[in-house]
PDB file of C-alpha atoms in Angstrom:
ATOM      1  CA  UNK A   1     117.805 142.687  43.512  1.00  0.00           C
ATOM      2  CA  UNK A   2     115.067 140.195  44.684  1.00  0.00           C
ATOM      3  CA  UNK A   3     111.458 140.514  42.554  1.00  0.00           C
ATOM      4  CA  UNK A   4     108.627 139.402  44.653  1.00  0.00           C
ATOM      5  CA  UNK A   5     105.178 139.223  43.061  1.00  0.00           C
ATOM      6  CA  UNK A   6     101.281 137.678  44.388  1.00  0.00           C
ATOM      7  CA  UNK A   7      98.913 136.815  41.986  1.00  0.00           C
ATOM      8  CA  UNK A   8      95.081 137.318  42.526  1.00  0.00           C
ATOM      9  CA  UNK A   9      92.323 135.634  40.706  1.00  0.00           C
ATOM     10  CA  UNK A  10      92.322 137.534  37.743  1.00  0.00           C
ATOM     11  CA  UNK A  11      95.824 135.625  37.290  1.00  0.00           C
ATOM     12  CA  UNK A  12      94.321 132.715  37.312  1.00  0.00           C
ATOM     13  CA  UNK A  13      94.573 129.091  39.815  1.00  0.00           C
ATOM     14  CA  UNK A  14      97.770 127.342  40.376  1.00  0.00           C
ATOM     15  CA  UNK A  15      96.729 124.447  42.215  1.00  0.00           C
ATOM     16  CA  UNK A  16      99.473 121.782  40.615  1.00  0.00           C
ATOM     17  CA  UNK A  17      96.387 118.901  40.981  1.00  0.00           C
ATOM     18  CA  UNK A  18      93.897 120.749  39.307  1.00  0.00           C
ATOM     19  CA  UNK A  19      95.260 122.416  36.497  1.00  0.00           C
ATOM     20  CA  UNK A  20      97.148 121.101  33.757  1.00  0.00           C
ATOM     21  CA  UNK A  21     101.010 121.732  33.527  1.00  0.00           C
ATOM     22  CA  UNK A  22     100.525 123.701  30.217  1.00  0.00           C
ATOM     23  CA  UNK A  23      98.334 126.087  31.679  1.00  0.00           C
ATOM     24  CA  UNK A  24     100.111 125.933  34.703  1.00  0.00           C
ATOM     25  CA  UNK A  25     102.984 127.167  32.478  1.00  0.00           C
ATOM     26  CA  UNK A  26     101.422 129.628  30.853  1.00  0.00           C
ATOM     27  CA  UNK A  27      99.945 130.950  33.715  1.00  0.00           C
ATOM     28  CA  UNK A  28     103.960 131.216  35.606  1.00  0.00           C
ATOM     29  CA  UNK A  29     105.129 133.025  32.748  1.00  0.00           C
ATOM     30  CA  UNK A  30     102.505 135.771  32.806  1.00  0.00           C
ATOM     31  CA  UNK A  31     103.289 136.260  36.189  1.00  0.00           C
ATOM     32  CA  UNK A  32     106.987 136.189  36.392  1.00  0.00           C
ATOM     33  CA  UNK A  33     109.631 135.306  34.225  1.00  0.00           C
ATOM     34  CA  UNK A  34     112.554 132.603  34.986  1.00  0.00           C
ATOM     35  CA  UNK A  35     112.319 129.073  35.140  1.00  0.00           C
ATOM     36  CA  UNK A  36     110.240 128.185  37.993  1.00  0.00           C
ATOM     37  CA  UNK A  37     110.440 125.352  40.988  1.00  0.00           C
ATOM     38  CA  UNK A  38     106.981 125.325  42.573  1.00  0.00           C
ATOM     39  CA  UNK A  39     106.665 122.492  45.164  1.00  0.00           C
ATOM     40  CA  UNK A  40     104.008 119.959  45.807  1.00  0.00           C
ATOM     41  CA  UNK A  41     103.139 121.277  48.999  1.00  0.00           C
ATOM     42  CA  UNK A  42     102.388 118.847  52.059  1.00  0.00           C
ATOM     43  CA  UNK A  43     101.440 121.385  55.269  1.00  0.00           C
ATOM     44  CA  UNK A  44     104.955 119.904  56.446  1.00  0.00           C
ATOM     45  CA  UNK A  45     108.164 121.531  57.316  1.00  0.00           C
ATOM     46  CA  UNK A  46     110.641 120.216  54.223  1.00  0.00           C
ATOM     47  CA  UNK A  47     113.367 122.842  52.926  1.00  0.00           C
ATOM     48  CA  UNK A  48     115.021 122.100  49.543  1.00  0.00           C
ATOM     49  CA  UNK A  49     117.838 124.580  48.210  1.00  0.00           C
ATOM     50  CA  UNK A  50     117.663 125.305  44.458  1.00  0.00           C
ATOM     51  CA  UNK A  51     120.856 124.805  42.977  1.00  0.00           C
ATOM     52  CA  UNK A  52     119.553 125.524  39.257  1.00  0.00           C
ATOM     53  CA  UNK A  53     116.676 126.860  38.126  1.00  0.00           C
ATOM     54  CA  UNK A  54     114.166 124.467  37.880  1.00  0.00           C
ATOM     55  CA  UNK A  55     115.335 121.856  40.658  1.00  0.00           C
ATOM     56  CA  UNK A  56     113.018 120.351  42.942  1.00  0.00           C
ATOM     57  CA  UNK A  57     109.631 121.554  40.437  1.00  0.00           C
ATOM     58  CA  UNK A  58     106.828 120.024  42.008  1.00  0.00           C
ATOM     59  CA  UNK A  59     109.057 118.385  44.452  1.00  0.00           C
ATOM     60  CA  UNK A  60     107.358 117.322  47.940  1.00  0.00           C
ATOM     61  CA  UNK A  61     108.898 120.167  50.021  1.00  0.00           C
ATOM     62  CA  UNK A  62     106.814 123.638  51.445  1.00  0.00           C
ATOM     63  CA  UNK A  63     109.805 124.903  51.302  1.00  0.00           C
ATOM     64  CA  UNK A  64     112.707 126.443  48.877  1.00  0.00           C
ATOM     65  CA  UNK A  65     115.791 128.278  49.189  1.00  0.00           C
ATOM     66  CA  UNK A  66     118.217 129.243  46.565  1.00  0.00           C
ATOM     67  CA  UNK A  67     121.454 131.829  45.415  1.00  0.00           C
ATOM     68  CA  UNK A  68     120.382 131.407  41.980  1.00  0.00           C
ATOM     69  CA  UNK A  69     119.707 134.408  40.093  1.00  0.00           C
ATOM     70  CA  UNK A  70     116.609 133.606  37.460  1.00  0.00           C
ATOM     71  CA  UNK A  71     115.303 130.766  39.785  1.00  0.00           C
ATOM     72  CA  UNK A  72     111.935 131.156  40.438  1.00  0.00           C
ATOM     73  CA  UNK A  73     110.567 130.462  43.565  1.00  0.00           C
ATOM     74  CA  UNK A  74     106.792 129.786  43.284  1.00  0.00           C
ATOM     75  CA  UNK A  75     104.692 129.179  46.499  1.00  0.00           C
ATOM     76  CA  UNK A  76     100.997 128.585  46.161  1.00  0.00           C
ATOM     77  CA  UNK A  77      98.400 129.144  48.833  1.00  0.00           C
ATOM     78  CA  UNK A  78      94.730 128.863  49.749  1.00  0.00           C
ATOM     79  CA  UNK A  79      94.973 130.745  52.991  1.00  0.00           C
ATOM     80  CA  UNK A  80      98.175 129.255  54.223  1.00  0.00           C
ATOM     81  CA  UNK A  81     101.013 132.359  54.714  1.00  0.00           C
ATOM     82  CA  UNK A  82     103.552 132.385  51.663  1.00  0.00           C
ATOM     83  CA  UNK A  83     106.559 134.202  53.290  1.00  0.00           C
ATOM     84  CA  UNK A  84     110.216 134.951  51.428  1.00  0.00           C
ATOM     85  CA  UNK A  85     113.228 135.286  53.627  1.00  0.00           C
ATOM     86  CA  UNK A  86     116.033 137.212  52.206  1.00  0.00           C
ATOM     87  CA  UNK A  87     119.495 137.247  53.491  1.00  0.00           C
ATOM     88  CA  UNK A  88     122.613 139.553  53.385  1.00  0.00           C
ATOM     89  CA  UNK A  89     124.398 138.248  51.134  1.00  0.00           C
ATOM     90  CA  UNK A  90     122.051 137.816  48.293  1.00  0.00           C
ATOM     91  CA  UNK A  91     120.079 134.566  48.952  1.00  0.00           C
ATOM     92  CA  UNK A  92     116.115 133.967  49.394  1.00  0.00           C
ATOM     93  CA  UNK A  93     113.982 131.408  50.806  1.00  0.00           C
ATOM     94  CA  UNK A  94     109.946 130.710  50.013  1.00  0.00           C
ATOM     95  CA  UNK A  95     108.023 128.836  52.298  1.00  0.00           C
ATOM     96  CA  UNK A  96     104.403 127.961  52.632  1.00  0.00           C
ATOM     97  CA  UNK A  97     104.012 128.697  56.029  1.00  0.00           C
ATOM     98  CA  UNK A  98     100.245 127.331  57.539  1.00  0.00           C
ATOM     99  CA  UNK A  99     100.083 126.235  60.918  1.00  0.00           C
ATOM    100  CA  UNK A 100     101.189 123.193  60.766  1.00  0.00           C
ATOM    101  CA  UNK A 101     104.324 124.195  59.226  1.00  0.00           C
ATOM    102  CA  UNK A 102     104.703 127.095  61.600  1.00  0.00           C
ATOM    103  CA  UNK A 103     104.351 124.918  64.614  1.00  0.00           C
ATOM    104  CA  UNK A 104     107.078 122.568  62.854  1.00  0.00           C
ATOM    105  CA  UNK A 105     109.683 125.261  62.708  1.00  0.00           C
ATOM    106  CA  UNK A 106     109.280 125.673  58.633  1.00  0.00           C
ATOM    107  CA  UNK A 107     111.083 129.158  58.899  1.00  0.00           C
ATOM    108  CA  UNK A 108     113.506 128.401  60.915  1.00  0.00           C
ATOM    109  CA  UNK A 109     114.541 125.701  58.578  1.00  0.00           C
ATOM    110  CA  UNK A 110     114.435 127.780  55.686  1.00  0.00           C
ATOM    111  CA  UNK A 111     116.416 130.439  57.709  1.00  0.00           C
ATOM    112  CA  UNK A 112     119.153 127.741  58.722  1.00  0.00           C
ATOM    113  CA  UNK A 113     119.471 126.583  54.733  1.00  0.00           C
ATOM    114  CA  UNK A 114     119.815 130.215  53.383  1.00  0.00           C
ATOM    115  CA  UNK A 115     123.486 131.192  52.952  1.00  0.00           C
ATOM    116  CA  UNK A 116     123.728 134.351  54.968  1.00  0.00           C
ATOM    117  CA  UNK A 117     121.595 136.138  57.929  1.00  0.00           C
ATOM    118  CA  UNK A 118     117.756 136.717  56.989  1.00  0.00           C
ATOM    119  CA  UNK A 119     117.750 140.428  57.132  1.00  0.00           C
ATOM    120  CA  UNK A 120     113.951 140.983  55.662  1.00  0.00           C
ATOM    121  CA  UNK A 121     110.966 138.856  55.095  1.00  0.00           C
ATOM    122  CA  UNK A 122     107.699 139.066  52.989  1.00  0.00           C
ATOM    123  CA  UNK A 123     104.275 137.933  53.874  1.00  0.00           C
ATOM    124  CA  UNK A 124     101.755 137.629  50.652  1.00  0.00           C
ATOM    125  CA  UNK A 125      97.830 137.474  51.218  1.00  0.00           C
ATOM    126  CA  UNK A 126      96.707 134.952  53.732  1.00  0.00           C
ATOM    127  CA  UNK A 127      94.329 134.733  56.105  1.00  0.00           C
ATOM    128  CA  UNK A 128      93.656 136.915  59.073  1.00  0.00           C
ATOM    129  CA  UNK A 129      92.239 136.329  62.127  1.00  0.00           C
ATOM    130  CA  UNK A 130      88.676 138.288  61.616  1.00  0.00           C
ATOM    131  CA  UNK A 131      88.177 134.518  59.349  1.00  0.00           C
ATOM    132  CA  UNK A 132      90.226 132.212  61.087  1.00  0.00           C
ATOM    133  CA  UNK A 133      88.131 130.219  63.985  1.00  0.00           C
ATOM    134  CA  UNK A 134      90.206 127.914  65.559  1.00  0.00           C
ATOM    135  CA  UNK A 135      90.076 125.129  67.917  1.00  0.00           C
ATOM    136  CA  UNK A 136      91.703 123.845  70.825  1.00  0.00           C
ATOM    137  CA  UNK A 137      95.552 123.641  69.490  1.00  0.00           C
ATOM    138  CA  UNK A 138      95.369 127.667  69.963  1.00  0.00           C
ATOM    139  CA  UNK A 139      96.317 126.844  73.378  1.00  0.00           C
ATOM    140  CA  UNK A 140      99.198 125.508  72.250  1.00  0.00           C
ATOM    141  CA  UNK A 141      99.944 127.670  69.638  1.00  0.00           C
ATOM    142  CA  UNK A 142      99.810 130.786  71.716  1.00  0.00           C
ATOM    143  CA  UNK A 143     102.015 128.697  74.369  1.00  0.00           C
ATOM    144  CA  UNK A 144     104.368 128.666  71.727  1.00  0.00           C
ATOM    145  CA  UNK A 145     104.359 132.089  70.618  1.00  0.00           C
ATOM    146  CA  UNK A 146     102.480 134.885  73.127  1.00  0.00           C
ATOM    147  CA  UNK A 147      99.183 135.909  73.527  1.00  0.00           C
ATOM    148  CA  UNK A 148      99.561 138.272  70.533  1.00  0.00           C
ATOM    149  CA  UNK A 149      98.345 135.313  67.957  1.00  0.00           C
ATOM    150  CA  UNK A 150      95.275 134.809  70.041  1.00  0.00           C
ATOM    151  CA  UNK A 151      92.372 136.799  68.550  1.00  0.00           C
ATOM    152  CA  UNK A 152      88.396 136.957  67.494  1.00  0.00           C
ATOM    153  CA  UNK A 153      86.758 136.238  64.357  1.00  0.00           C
ATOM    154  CA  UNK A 154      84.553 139.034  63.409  1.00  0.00           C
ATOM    155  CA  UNK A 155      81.443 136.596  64.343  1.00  0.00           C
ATOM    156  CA  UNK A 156      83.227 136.348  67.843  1.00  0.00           C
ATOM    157  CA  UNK A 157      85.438 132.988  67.836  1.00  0.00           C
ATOM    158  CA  UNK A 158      88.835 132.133  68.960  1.00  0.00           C
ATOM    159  CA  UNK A 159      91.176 132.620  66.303  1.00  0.00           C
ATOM    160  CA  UNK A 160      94.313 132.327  65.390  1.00  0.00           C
ATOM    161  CA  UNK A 161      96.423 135.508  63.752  1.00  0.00           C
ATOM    162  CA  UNK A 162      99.195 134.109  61.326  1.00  0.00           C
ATOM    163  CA  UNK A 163     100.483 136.853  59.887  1.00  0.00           C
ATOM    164  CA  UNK A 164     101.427 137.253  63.990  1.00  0.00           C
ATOM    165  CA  UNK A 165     103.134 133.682  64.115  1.00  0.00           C
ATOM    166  CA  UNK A 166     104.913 134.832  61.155  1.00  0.00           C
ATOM    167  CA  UNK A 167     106.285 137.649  62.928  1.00  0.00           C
ATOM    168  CA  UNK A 168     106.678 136.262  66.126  1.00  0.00           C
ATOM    169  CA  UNK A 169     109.118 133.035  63.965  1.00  0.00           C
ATOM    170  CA  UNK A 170     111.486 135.688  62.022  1.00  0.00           C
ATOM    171  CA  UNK A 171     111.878 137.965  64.819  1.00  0.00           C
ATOM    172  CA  UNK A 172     113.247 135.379  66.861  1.00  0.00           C
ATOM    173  CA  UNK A 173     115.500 135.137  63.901  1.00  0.00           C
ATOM    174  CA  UNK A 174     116.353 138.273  64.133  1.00  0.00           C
ATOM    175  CA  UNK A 175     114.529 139.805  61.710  1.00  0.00           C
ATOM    176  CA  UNK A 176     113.327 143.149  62.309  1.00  0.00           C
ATOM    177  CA  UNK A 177     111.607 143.950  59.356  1.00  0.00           C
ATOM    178  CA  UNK A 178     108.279 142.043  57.487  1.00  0.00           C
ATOM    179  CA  UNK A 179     107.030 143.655  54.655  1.00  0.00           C
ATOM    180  CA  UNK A 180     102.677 142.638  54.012  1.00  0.00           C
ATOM    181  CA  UNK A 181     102.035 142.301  50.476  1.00  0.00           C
ATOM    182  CA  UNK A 182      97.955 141.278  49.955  1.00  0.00           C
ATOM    183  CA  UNK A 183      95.476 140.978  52.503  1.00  0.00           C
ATOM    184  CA  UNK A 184      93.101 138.664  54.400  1.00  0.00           C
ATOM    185  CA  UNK A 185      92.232 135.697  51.707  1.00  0.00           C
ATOM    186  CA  UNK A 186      88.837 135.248  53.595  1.00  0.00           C
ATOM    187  CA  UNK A 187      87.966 138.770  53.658  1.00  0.00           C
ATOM    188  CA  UNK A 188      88.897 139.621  50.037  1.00  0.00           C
ATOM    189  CA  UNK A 189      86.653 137.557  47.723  1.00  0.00           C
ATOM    190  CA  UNK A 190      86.928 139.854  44.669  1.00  0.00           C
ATOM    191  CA  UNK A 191      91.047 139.295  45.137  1.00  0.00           C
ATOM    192  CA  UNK A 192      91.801 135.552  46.187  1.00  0.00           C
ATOM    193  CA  UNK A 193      90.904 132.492  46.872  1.00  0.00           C
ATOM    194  CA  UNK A 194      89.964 131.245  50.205  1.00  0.00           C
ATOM    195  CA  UNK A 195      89.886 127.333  51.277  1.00  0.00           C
ATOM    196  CA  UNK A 196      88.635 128.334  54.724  1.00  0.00           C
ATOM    197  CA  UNK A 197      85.915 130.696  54.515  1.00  0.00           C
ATOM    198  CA  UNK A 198      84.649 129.719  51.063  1.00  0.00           C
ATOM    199  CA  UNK A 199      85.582 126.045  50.649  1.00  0.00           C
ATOM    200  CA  UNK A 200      87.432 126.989  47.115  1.00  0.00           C
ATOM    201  CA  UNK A 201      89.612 124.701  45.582  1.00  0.00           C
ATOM    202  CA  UNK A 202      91.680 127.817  43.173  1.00  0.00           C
ATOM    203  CA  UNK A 203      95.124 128.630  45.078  1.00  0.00           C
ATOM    204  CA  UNK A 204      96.823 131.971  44.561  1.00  0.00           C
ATOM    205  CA  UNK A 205     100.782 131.624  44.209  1.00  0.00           C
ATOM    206  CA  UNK A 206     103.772 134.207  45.568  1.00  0.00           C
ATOM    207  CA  UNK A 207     106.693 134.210  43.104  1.00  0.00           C
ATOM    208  CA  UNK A 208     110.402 135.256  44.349  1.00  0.00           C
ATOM    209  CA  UNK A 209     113.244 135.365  42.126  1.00  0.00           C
ATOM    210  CA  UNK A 210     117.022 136.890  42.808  1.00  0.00           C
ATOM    211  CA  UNK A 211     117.683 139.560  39.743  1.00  0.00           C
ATOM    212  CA  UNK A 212     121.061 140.110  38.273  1.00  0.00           C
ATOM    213  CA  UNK A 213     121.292 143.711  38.567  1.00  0.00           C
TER     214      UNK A 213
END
């Protein structure tokens, strides 16, 4: 059994630079319980595999795997995509997936570390394109992965859809299902925090942790 949970605001910010450990702490525990590994994250495309729970905590890495049951997965995002990948025979991955990190193959990575086949993947609350203008790497981007991440801001910009990246990287895994948990960060002020649309500094966090059952 695999628990998978998003805070919101009323949980509180988990930004590892701006709040102190001990809250931090607190603040993991309300959330989920387990002994927690939440990375320091760097927009790269770094996988580390949790061999005990706790291993790699505030590690440079935006991205985790582990077979651990009670290891806590703990990805924090402004408006980046927090996605779990979970595999057939019993393992998950957690990766903070922005652009950056999607262009560098992040999920793949994560895929290639997991022991097993990704069979299912969750995407928490991130932001969608009605908030995301974007510039002149959307070229690129939708080189990369079909015109169906191309889109328009609701003020009329070019934007860029990542929960459609997302999809597009795990199906070429193989993965046939995604499961959305949240919505758009940008759109849903009363909900999360948005670095993009509202230059906030809080960061909401998705949790994933393999149950014993």
């Amino acid at each position: 059994m695999v628990d998978v949970r998003c805070s919101t605001r009323t949980d509180g910010d988990f930004h590892l630079d701006h709040v102190p450990e001990v809250v931090l702490a607190h603040r993991r525990a309300c959330l989920m319980a387990g002994t927690w590994s939440q990375p320091d994250e760097v927009h790269g495309a770094t996988v580390l595999t949790v061999e005990a729970p706790g291993d790699h905590h505030r590690a440079i890495a935006d991205g985790l795997v582990t077979g651990v049951p009670g290891a806590v997965l703990g990805i924090w995002v402004g408006d980046c995509a927090p996605v779990v990948l979970m595999s057939d025979r019993g393992a998950l991955a957690a990766v903070h997936a922005g652009w950056r990190g999607l262009a560098g193959g992040i999920i793949a990575t994560a895929a290639e570390r997991l022991a097993g086949r990704p069979v299912l993947a969750v995407l928490g609350p991130c932001i969608h394109p009605c908030c995301y203008e974007f510039g002149d790497e959307l070229d690129d981007l939708s080189a990369r992965w079909g015109a169906g991440v191309r889109a328009t801001t609701s003020w009329g910009a070019p934007a860029l859809d990542v929960p459609a990246a997302v999809r597009a990287e795990v199906s070429a895994l193989g993965v046939a299902e995604v499961v959305q948990l949240g919505a758009c960060t940008g759109c849903r002020a009363d909900l999360f925090f948005s670095h993009r649309r509202r230059a906030e500094l809080g960061r909401q966090v998705m949790s994933a942790c393999l149950r014993t059952p």
